[in-house]
Structure formats: C-alpha cells, structure tokens
Amino acid sequence: MDIFDLSGLFLSGAWGTLRLFLLALVGSLALGTLLAAMRVSPTPVLRGAAATYVTVVRNTPLTLVMFFCAFGLPILDIQFASDRGLNSFFYASLALSAYTACFVAETLRSGIAAIPVGQAEAARAIGLSFRQTLSLIVLPQAFRTVIPPLGSVVIAMLKNTSIASAFNNRELISAMRSGIEIRGDMVITILIATALIYLVLALGLGRIFDLLERKLVILR
Amino acid sequence: MIQHTSEQRPLVQMRQVQKFFGDFQALKDIDLDIQAGEVVVVIGPSGSGKSTLCRTINRLETIDSGEILIDGEKLPEEGARLAKLRSDVGMVFQSFNLFAHKTILENVTLGPMKVRRLPAAKAKEEAMALLERVGVAHQAQKYPAQLSGGQQQRVAIARALAMKPKVMLFDEPTSALDPEMINEVLDVMVTLAKEGMTMVVVTHEMGFARKAANRVVFMADGQIVEVAEPEEFFTNPQSARAKDFLSKILTH
Ligand SMILES: Nc1ncnc2c1ncn2[C@@H]1O[C@H](COP(=O)(O)OP(=O)(O)OP(=O)(O)O)[C@@H](O)[C@H]1O
Ligand SMILES: [Mg+2]
C-alpha cells in the first residue's frame, strides 16, 4: 500500500468522523436545548426530570454510554438500519448526542441566567406564552452569550467521536489503526497525521465559533 | 374617545387582595376600582408595595387571596387565557426591558405578530405610526443599546401600545432616567392620558400627577392609606403617613 492509498484511507476516516460529529451536533444541540428549557420551566416535574438526566448522564463515562447504546439497544430490539455498519453509526451518534446534550444544557443554562429577567417579564407582559418567551427572547440571547464555552463543548465532542472506533464505526481512529496494521514502518507518521487531522478539524471549528461570536454579538 | 361599557363597570377591580413574600405581607386588604379612561397615580415610600400592586394587575406577581378582575374578567391562573389577558394590559418598566437582540421596530412588531397574528406588513405599518407618535421613528432600525434612556422608554411605551391594551401600567417609568430625559417620557404619558387611556402610574413626579391624574393612591406598608384628587392630596393630605411622606419629598 502506498502513500496514495493511505491518504484515501484517512480521507474516508475523516469523513466518518465528520459524519458522526455532524449528526451528534444536531442531536446534542436539540436535546441540550430541550433539557435547558425544561430546567427553567415552571413545571416542577419537567425541571426534576431534566436535572436528573443531566446529573446521571454527565457523570457516566462516555464509553459506558456507548456500551448502553451499542449493546443495550439491540437487546431491546431497537434498530435504526438493517445495515450493521449504519446501525452502529446511529448508535454511536445517539450516545454522543445523549452525552454531550448534558454539557450543552448546562452551558445554555448559565447563558439563560445571564439574560435580565426584566426582558422575560416584558415578553410575558405583551402576552407571549412561556414557550414563545423562551424561543423568541431568552434562548436566542442565551445562545449568543455562551458561544465561546459552547465552542469548547463542541470541540470536546469532536474528539469524543474517537470512542466510536471501538464500537464498529469507521472513522479517523479506525482508519489510523488499519493504516498502522498495513504500514508498520510508518507508525510515527501515521500517528502524527491523525493528530494533525483532528487539529485541523478542531481549529476550523474554533474559527467558526469565533466568527459566530463576532457576528452575533448583542449590544448592551 | 373613552369607550363606556353599558353598565359602566370598572376596568380594573381589586377586591381584598393579599400578597405575601414568605412571612412578609407586601399587600394588605387592597380594594381598588379603576374606571375606564381614569388615570391613577400610585405614590408612597420605598417598600410600600407600589410595584407589587402594579405587577399583580397582570399577574407577573401572583396573589394569595382576594381577586382581581380586568374588564369584568377574573385573572386566569396560567396558560393561554392568562397570556391573552396580559396582552390587554400594557406594562412599562422602570428599566425599559427592551429586547436587546431585536431592533426597535422588531421590539414593537413582535407582540402584534406573535400574539395578535397580524401580518408583518400591517404590524410594521402600525409600529412605525406608534414610533412616529413617541418621536423615535428615525431610530427604527437601531438596537436598544444604541438609544438614550429616554428614547428606550418611549419605545417601551410604543411596544406596549402596539397591543392596543385596555389599560396601561407604568412602574416608575422615569426613575432610571437622567433628569433631562424625564420630560420627553412624561410628555408622551400626558398625551396618552389626554387621549383617554386608562392608566395606573407609580411615580413620584408630582407635576405629572397634577397634570394628568384623576386620583392619587397613597400607599404605606402594603396598604392603601389615602385616596384623593391630586390637588387635594398634595395640598391637604389627611393621614399622618401621607403628611410625613410629602414633607420628605417636598423638601428636596
Ligand atoms: N420577590 C420578592 N421577594 C421577597 N420580597 C419582596 C419581593 N418583591 C418585593 N418584596 C418586598 O415587598 C415589599 C414591597 O416591595 P415593592 O417593590 O412593591 O415596593 P415599592 O413600593 O415598589 O418600593 P420602591 O419605591 O422601592 O420601588 C418590600 O419590602 C420588598 O422588599
Ligand atoms: Mg417599586
């Protein structure tokens, strides 16, 4: 196998990582927002449920969450696709989303706390419902104030996609392992190349968050 | 201009309202009727419950007993009916509370579009007319932080008026303003009062009370101590508490 084939291997590995990352990004932002909304809701049951979820899942190692998804869900006969590889992909995305959502929710909650309560009162005073107040006034501003810490959460998640390699997923780490098996003479090069790809992806993400922060800044 | 209902019932009725914060009673035996078109100024020392009274009228603050009726309808507990009722009660806060991430125009059109389901074009047209009326139309595309306090408060009034409320509540609307900006806000309020808007105004601005109010409600320790016409109240207060309070604010 020559360098050309290796780079092809890495390219498909990087795509595998990106795919996992993108689906888990959507999933964790959606679930995290829902959890944060539940935590500020006037209904005690919702608040309690969200707090419990965050406490339990946040304090469970991600590897264990992956085990629950990859081995627990099949036992419960929960399958997302007939193709085994695709099924593993969905299990890993679900695990990443469920886990990262806790951190998104906690970050967002600190953002919500930073929005003056007077604005929420003014929103209710013109007749907006709790949901409208949250979705139109509070959350848009909360998101903007937490863009930098949210960036850290998202970059952590990018790196956490690597755990999926142990659960039948084709991504960067599994590509790296195949590369090492085939070209034992190039171990150091392959390790460094892998690290560089993560670095490029993470720096790219950081750049996107910097741009978002600058573009969405709220004058106060 | 003032729309009289056939039976002339008060627009706002408060009956034996009690409000506690923990063990502390912030409102005691509040009975107050406000007629359509009437302007009531609420005055009293700090901590006497003026803000709390104001905020119970649109249920930003819940009450522990008694009842509050708006246009004959009891304030609903929660949910869509409460939201609907709130949309009929405008509120202006001491700290303006404009939506910081929305432009001035969006601040005013949001309620009509999301609550009243007005089409965007119609909402914008009405909002611009209101902004024109309060003298900030040329700032429509700016964000709240780019405006002076006086301008922000006038926008807040426009935002409340955009819902076409039956009654407007003002909680110390000029207290956070630099002195030179107080009059631009009071002028808007006086005009509103002259046009027949029903208003409850917590303020220490005696000029406004004299010019625009029908009644002054004096509060102390969570109770309504005295109710009188403005001139009567300021020149000839009856209760010892009111005399004491007026002597303090008049010497300044
Ligand atoms: N959320 C709250 N929790 C506990 N106590 C409260 C709360 N809000 C108000 N209070 C208390 O209730 C009393 C009345 O408060 P309120 O804000 O209505 O007074 P006020 O007349 O508006 O005073 P000010 O002129 O200072 O604005 C005060 O003693 C205040 O400390
Ligand atoms: Mg007050």
PDB file of N, CA, C and O in Angstrom, chain A residues 32-74:
ATOM      1  N   GLY A  32     -29.993  19.177  24.112  1.00  0.00           N
ATOM      2  CA  GLY A  32     -29.461  20.091  25.124  1.00  0.00           C
ATOM      3  C   GLY A  32     -30.361  21.309  25.314  1.00  0.00           C
ATOM      4  O   GLY A  32     -30.598  21.748  26.440  1.00  0.00           O
ATOM      5  N   THR A  33     -30.874  21.855  24.211  1.00  0.00           N
ATOM      6  CA  THR A  33     -31.780  22.999  24.299  1.00  0.00           C
ATOM      7  C   THR A  33     -33.065  22.609  25.012  1.00  0.00           C
ATOM      8  O   THR A  33     -33.568  23.333  25.872  1.00  0.00           O
ATOM      9  N   LEU A  34     -33.565  21.412  24.657  1.00  0.00           N
ATOM     10  CA  LEU A  34     -34.785  20.925  25.301  1.00  0.00           C
ATOM     11  C   LEU A  34     -34.563  20.771  26.809  1.00  0.00           C
ATOM     12  O   LEU A  34     -35.399  21.189  27.620  1.00  0.00           O
ATOM     13  N   LEU A  35     -33.414  20.190  27.188  1.00  0.00           N
ATOM     14  CA  LEU A  35     -33.115  19.992  28.612  1.00  0.00           C
ATOM     15  C   LEU A  35     -32.998  21.336  29.341  1.00  0.00           C
ATOM     16  O   LEU A  35     -33.516  21.503  30.440  1.00  0.00           O
ATOM     17  N   ALA A  36     -32.325  22.296  28.710  1.00  0.00           N
ATOM     18  CA  ALA A  36     -32.179  23.619  29.335  1.00  0.00           C
ATOM     19  C   ALA A  36     -33.536  24.278  29.503  1.00  0.00           C
ATOM     20  O   ALA A  36     -33.832  24.878  30.545  1.00  0.00           O
ATOM     21  N   ALA A  37     -34.391  24.143  28.488  1.00  0.00           N
ATOM     22  CA  ALA A  37     -35.741  24.718  28.567  1.00  0.00           C
ATOM     23  C   ALA A  37     -36.525  24.063  29.694  1.00  0.00           C
ATOM     24  O   ALA A  37     -37.223  24.736  30.458  1.00  0.00           O
ATOM     25  N   MET A  38     -36.396  22.728  29.816  1.00  0.00           N
ATOM     26  CA  MET A  38     -37.097  22.026  30.891  1.00  0.00           C
ATOM     27  C   MET A  38     -36.617  22.509  32.254  1.00  0.00           C
ATOM     28  O   MET A  38     -37.399  22.634  33.191  1.00  0.00           O
ATOM     29  N   ARG A  39     -35.321  22.787  32.350  1.00  0.00           N
ATOM     30  CA  ARG A  39     -34.770  23.184  33.647  1.00  0.00           C
ATOM     31  C   ARG A  39     -35.247  24.548  34.107  1.00  0.00           C
ATOM     32  O   ARG A  39     -35.153  24.880  35.283  1.00  0.00           O
ATOM     33  N   VAL A  40     -35.710  25.398  33.190  1.00  0.00           N
ATOM     34  CA  VAL A  40     -36.241  26.704  33.625  1.00  0.00           C
ATOM     35  C   VAL A  40     -37.767  26.749  33.538  1.00  0.00           C
ATOM     36  O   VAL A  40     -38.367  27.794  33.730  1.00  0.00           O
ATOM     37  N   SER A  41     -38.396  25.612  33.233  1.00  0.00           N
ATOM     38  CA  SER A  41     -39.844  25.621  33.073  1.00  0.00           C
ATOM     39  C   SER A  41     -40.537  25.783  34.419  1.00  0.00           C
ATOM     40  O   SER A  41     -39.974  25.466  35.464  1.00  0.00           O
ATOM     41  N   PRO A  42     -41.773  26.309  34.403  1.00  0.00           N
ATOM     42  CA  PRO A  42     -42.495  26.471  35.674  1.00  0.00           C
ATOM     43  C   PRO A  42     -43.019  25.136  36.213  1.00  0.00           C
ATOM     44  O   PRO A  42     -43.510  25.099  37.335  1.00  0.00           O
ATOM     45  N   THR A  43     -42.921  24.055  35.450  1.00  0.00           N
ATOM     46  CA  THR A  43     -43.445  22.763  35.899  1.00  0.00           C
ATOM     47  C   THR A  43     -42.366  21.971  36.644  1.00  0.00           C
ATOM     48  O   THR A  43     -41.360  21.589  36.047  1.00  0.00           O
ATOM     49  N   PRO A  44     -42.570  21.719  37.940  1.00  0.00           N
ATOM     50  CA  PRO A  44     -41.540  21.049  38.744  1.00  0.00           C
ATOM     51  C   PRO A  44     -41.141  19.683  38.187  1.00  0.00           C
ATOM     52  O   PRO A  44     -39.972  19.313  38.249  1.00  0.00           O
ATOM     53  N   VAL A  45     -42.098  18.924  37.634  1.00  0.00           N
ATOM     54  CA  VAL A  45     -41.791  17.588  37.119  1.00  0.00           C
ATOM     55  C   VAL A  45     -40.762  17.673  35.984  1.00  0.00           C
ATOM     56  O   VAL A  45     -39.807  16.896  35.926  1.00  0.00           O
ATOM     57  N   LEU A  46     -40.959  18.630  35.086  1.00  0.00           N
ATOM     58  CA  LEU A  46     -40.031  18.790  33.969  1.00  0.00           C
ATOM     59  C   LEU A  46     -38.653  19.200  34.475  1.00  0.00           C
ATOM     60  O   LEU A  46     -37.628  18.691  34.031  1.00  0.00           O
ATOM     61  N   ARG A  47     -38.653  20.152  35.423  1.00  0.00           N
ATOM     62  CA  ARG A  47     -37.368  20.600  35.987  1.00  0.00           C
ATOM     63  C   ARG A  47     -36.621  19.431  36.607  1.00  0.00           C
ATOM     64  O   ARG A  47     -35.436  19.231  36.370  1.00  0.00           O
ATOM     65  N   GLY A  48     -37.350  18.632  37.388  1.00  0.00           N
ATOM     66  CA  GLY A  48     -36.733  17.499  38.080  1.00  0.00           C
ATOM     67  C   GLY A  48     -36.213  16.464  37.101  1.00  0.00           C
ATOM     68  O   GLY A  48     -35.092  15.966  37.243  1.00  0.00           O
ATOM     69  N   ALA A  49     -37.007  16.162  36.078  1.00  0.00           N
ATOM     70  CA  ALA A  49     -36.608  15.153  35.093  1.00  0.00           C
ATOM     71  C   ALA A  49     -35.326  15.586  34.387  1.00  0.00           C
ATOM     72  O   ALA A  49     -34.385  14.796  34.239  1.00  0.00           O
ATOM     73  N   ALA A  50     -35.271  16.845  33.977  1.00  0.00           N
ATOM     74  CA  ALA A  50     -34.087  17.330  33.258  1.00  0.00           C
ATOM     75  C   ALA A  50     -32.864  17.325  34.168  1.00  0.00           C
ATOM     76  O   ALA A  50     -31.771  16.912  33.766  1.00  0.00           O
ATOM     77  N   ALA A  51     -33.052  17.753  35.422  1.00  0.00           N
ATOM     78  CA  ALA A  51     -31.923  17.794  36.358  1.00  0.00           C
ATOM     79  C   ALA A  51     -31.375  16.390  36.601  1.00  0.00           C
ATOM     80  O   ALA A  51     -30.164  16.176  36.627  1.00  0.00           O
ATOM     81  N   THR A  52     -32.299  15.431  36.759  1.00  0.00           N
ATOM     82  CA  THR A  52     -31.877  14.052  36.996  1.00  0.00           C
ATOM     83  C   THR A  52     -31.108  13.506  35.793  1.00  0.00           C
ATOM     84  O   THR A  52     -30.041  12.902  35.940  1.00  0.00           O
ATOM     85  N   TYR A  53     -31.671  13.724  34.616  1.00  0.00           N
ATOM     86  CA  TYR A  53     -30.996  13.247  33.397  1.00  0.00           C
ATOM     87  C   TYR A  53     -29.579  13.797  33.318  1.00  0.00           C
ATOM     88  O   TYR A  53     -28.620  13.059  33.103  1.00  0.00           O
ATOM     89  N   VAL A  54     -29.452  15.124  33.506  1.00  0.00           N
ATOM     90  CA  VAL A  54     -28.140  15.760  33.387  1.00  0.00           C
ATOM     91  C   VAL A  54     -27.170  15.183  34.422  1.00  0.00           C
ATOM     92  O   VAL A  54     -26.039  14.815  34.098  1.00  0.00           O
ATOM     93  N   THR A  55     -27.643  15.071  35.662  1.00  0.00           N
ATOM     94  CA  THR A  55     -26.764  14.564  36.721  1.00  0.00           C
ATOM     95  C   THR A  55     -26.283  13.147  36.410  1.00  0.00           C
ATOM     96  O   THR A  55     -25.097  12.847  36.541  1.00  0.00           O
ATOM     97  N   VAL A  56     -27.214  12.283  36.000  1.00  0.00           N
ATOM     98  CA  VAL A  56     -26.850  10.886  35.770  1.00  0.00           C
ATOM     99  C   VAL A  56     -25.928  10.755  34.555  1.00  0.00           C
ATOM    100  O   VAL A  56     -24.838  10.185  34.644  1.00  0.00           O
ATOM    101  N   VAL A  57     -26.348  11.296  33.430  1.00  0.00           N
ATOM    102  CA  VAL A  57     -25.599  11.058  32.184  1.00  0.00           C
ATOM    103  C   VAL A  57     -24.253  11.780  32.185  1.00  0.00           C
ATOM    104  O   VAL A  57     -23.257  11.256  31.718  1.00  0.00           O
ATOM    105  N   ARG A  58     -24.241  12.980  32.781  1.00  0.00           N
ATOM    106  CA  ARG A  58     -22.997  13.740  32.778  1.00  0.00           C
ATOM    107  C   ARG A  58     -21.911  13.037  33.591  1.00  0.00           C
ATOM    108  O   ARG A  58     -20.722  13.198  33.343  1.00  0.00           O
ATOM    109  N   ASN A  59     -22.343  12.285  34.589  1.00  0.00           N
ATOM    110  CA  ASN A  59     -21.373  11.626  35.461  1.00  0.00           C
ATOM    111  C   ASN A  59     -21.127  10.171  35.079  1.00  0.00           C
ATOM    112  O   ASN A  59     -20.563   9.403  35.848  1.00  0.00           O
ATOM    113  N   THR A  60     -21.586   9.776  33.895  1.00  0.00           N
ATOM    114  CA  THR A  60     -21.313   8.437  33.377  1.00  0.00           C
ATOM    115  C   THR A  60     -20.224   8.570  32.314  1.00  0.00           C
ATOM    116  O   THR A  60     -20.280   9.485  31.507  1.00  0.00           O
ATOM    117  N   PRO A  61     -19.226   7.680  32.319  1.00  0.00           N
ATOM    118  CA  PRO A  61     -18.208   7.784  31.262  1.00  0.00           C
ATOM    119  C   PRO A  61     -18.853   7.591  29.888  1.00  0.00           C
ATOM    120  O   PRO A  61     -19.750   6.755  29.739  1.00  0.00           O
ATOM    121  N   LEU A  62     -18.392   8.341  28.906  1.00  0.00           N
ATOM    122  CA  LEU A  62     -18.961   8.244  27.561  1.00  0.00           C
ATOM    123  C   LEU A  62     -18.860   6.817  27.029  1.00  0.00           C
ATOM    124  O   LEU A  62     -19.764   6.324  26.358  1.00  0.00           O
ATOM    125  N   THR A  63     -17.755   6.138  27.358  1.00  0.00           N
ATOM    126  CA  THR A  63     -17.587   4.761  26.887  1.00  0.00           C
ATOM    127  C   THR A  63     -18.745   3.882  27.357  1.00  0.00           C
ATOM    128  O   THR A  63     -19.290   3.082  26.596  1.00  0.00           O
ATOM    129  N   LEU A  64     -19.172   4.102  28.591  1.00  0.00           N
ATOM    130  CA  LEU A  64     -20.270   3.312  29.134  1.00  0.00           C
ATOM    131  C   LEU A  64     -21.582   3.670  28.431  1.00  0.00           C
ATOM    132  O   LEU A  64     -22.403   2.790  28.136  1.00  0.00           O
ATOM    133  N   VAL A  65     -21.764   4.975  28.135  1.00  0.00           N
ATOM    134  CA  VAL A  65     -22.967   5.384  27.401  1.00  0.00           C
ATOM    135  C   VAL A  65     -22.986   4.691  26.034  1.00  0.00           C
ATOM    136  O   VAL A  65     -24.024   4.204  25.572  1.00  0.00           O
ATOM    137  N   MET A  66     -21.808   4.601  25.410  1.00  0.00           N
ATOM    138  CA  MET A  66     -21.715   3.912  24.112  1.00  0.00           C
ATOM    139  C   MET A  66     -22.071   2.437  24.253  1.00  0.00           C
ATOM    140  O   MET A  66     -22.767   1.878  23.410  1.00  0.00           O
ATOM    141  N   PHE A  67     -21.590   1.812  25.344  1.00  0.00           N
ATOM    142  CA  PHE A  67     -21.931   0.410  25.578  1.00  0.00           C
ATOM    143  C   PHE A  67     -23.439   0.243  25.694  1.00  0.00           C
ATOM    144  O   PHE A  67     -24.021  -0.674  25.126  1.00  0.00           O
ATOM    145  N   PHE A  68     -24.070   1.154  26.441  1.00  0.00           N
ATOM    146  CA  PHE A  68     -25.522   1.077  26.602  1.00  0.00           C
ATOM    147  C   PHE A  68     -26.209   1.126  25.241  1.00  0.00           C
ATOM    148  O   PHE A  68     -27.136   0.362  24.977  1.00  0.00           O
ATOM    149  N   CYS A  69     -25.733   2.032  24.380  1.00  0.00           N
ATOM    150  CA  CYS A  69     -26.379   2.173  23.079  1.00  0.00           C
ATOM    151  C   CYS A  69     -26.059   0.990  22.172  1.00  0.00           C
ATOM    152  O   CYS A  69     -26.942   0.411  21.544  1.00  0.00           O
ATOM    153  N   ALA A  70     -24.786   0.610  22.130  1.00  0.00           N
ATOM    154  CA  ALA A  70     -24.370  -0.398  21.160  1.00  0.00           C
ATOM    155  C   ALA A  70     -24.785  -1.808  21.563  1.00  0.00           C
ATOM    156  O   ALA A  70     -25.012  -2.667  20.705  1.00  0.00           O
ATOM    157  N   PHE A  71     -24.889  -2.080  22.865  1.00  0.00           N
ATOM    158  CA  PHE A  71     -25.243  -3.424  23.308  1.00  0.00           C
ATOM    159  C   PHE A  71     -26.608  -3.484  23.983  1.00  0.00           C
ATOM    160  O   PHE A  71     -27.270  -4.512  23.937  1.00  0.00           O
ATOM    161  N   GLY A  72     -27.013  -2.374  24.599  1.00  0.00           N
ATOM    162  CA  GLY A  72     -28.308  -2.361  25.282  1.00  0.00           C
ATOM    163  C   GLY A  72     -29.462  -2.236  24.302  1.00  0.00           C
ATOM    164  O   GLY A  72     -30.437  -2.983  24.368  1.00  0.00           O
ATOM    165  N   LEU A  73     -29.350  -1.309  23.364  1.00  0.00           N
ATOM    166  CA  LEU A  73     -30.464  -1.066  22.441  1.00  0.00           C
ATOM    167  C   LEU A  73     -30.796  -2.283  21.571  1.00  0.00           C
ATOM    168  O   LEU A  73     -31.985  -2.579  21.392  1.00  0.00           O
ATOM    169  N   PRO A  74     -29.790  -3.028  21.056  1.00  0.00           N
ATOM    170  CA  PRO A  74     -30.136  -4.220  20.272  1.00  0.00           C
ATOM    171  C   PRO A  74     -30.929  -5.237  21.097  1.00  0.00           C
ATOM    172  O   PRO A  74     -31.833  -5.878  20.579  1.00  0.00           O
TER     173      PRO A  74
END
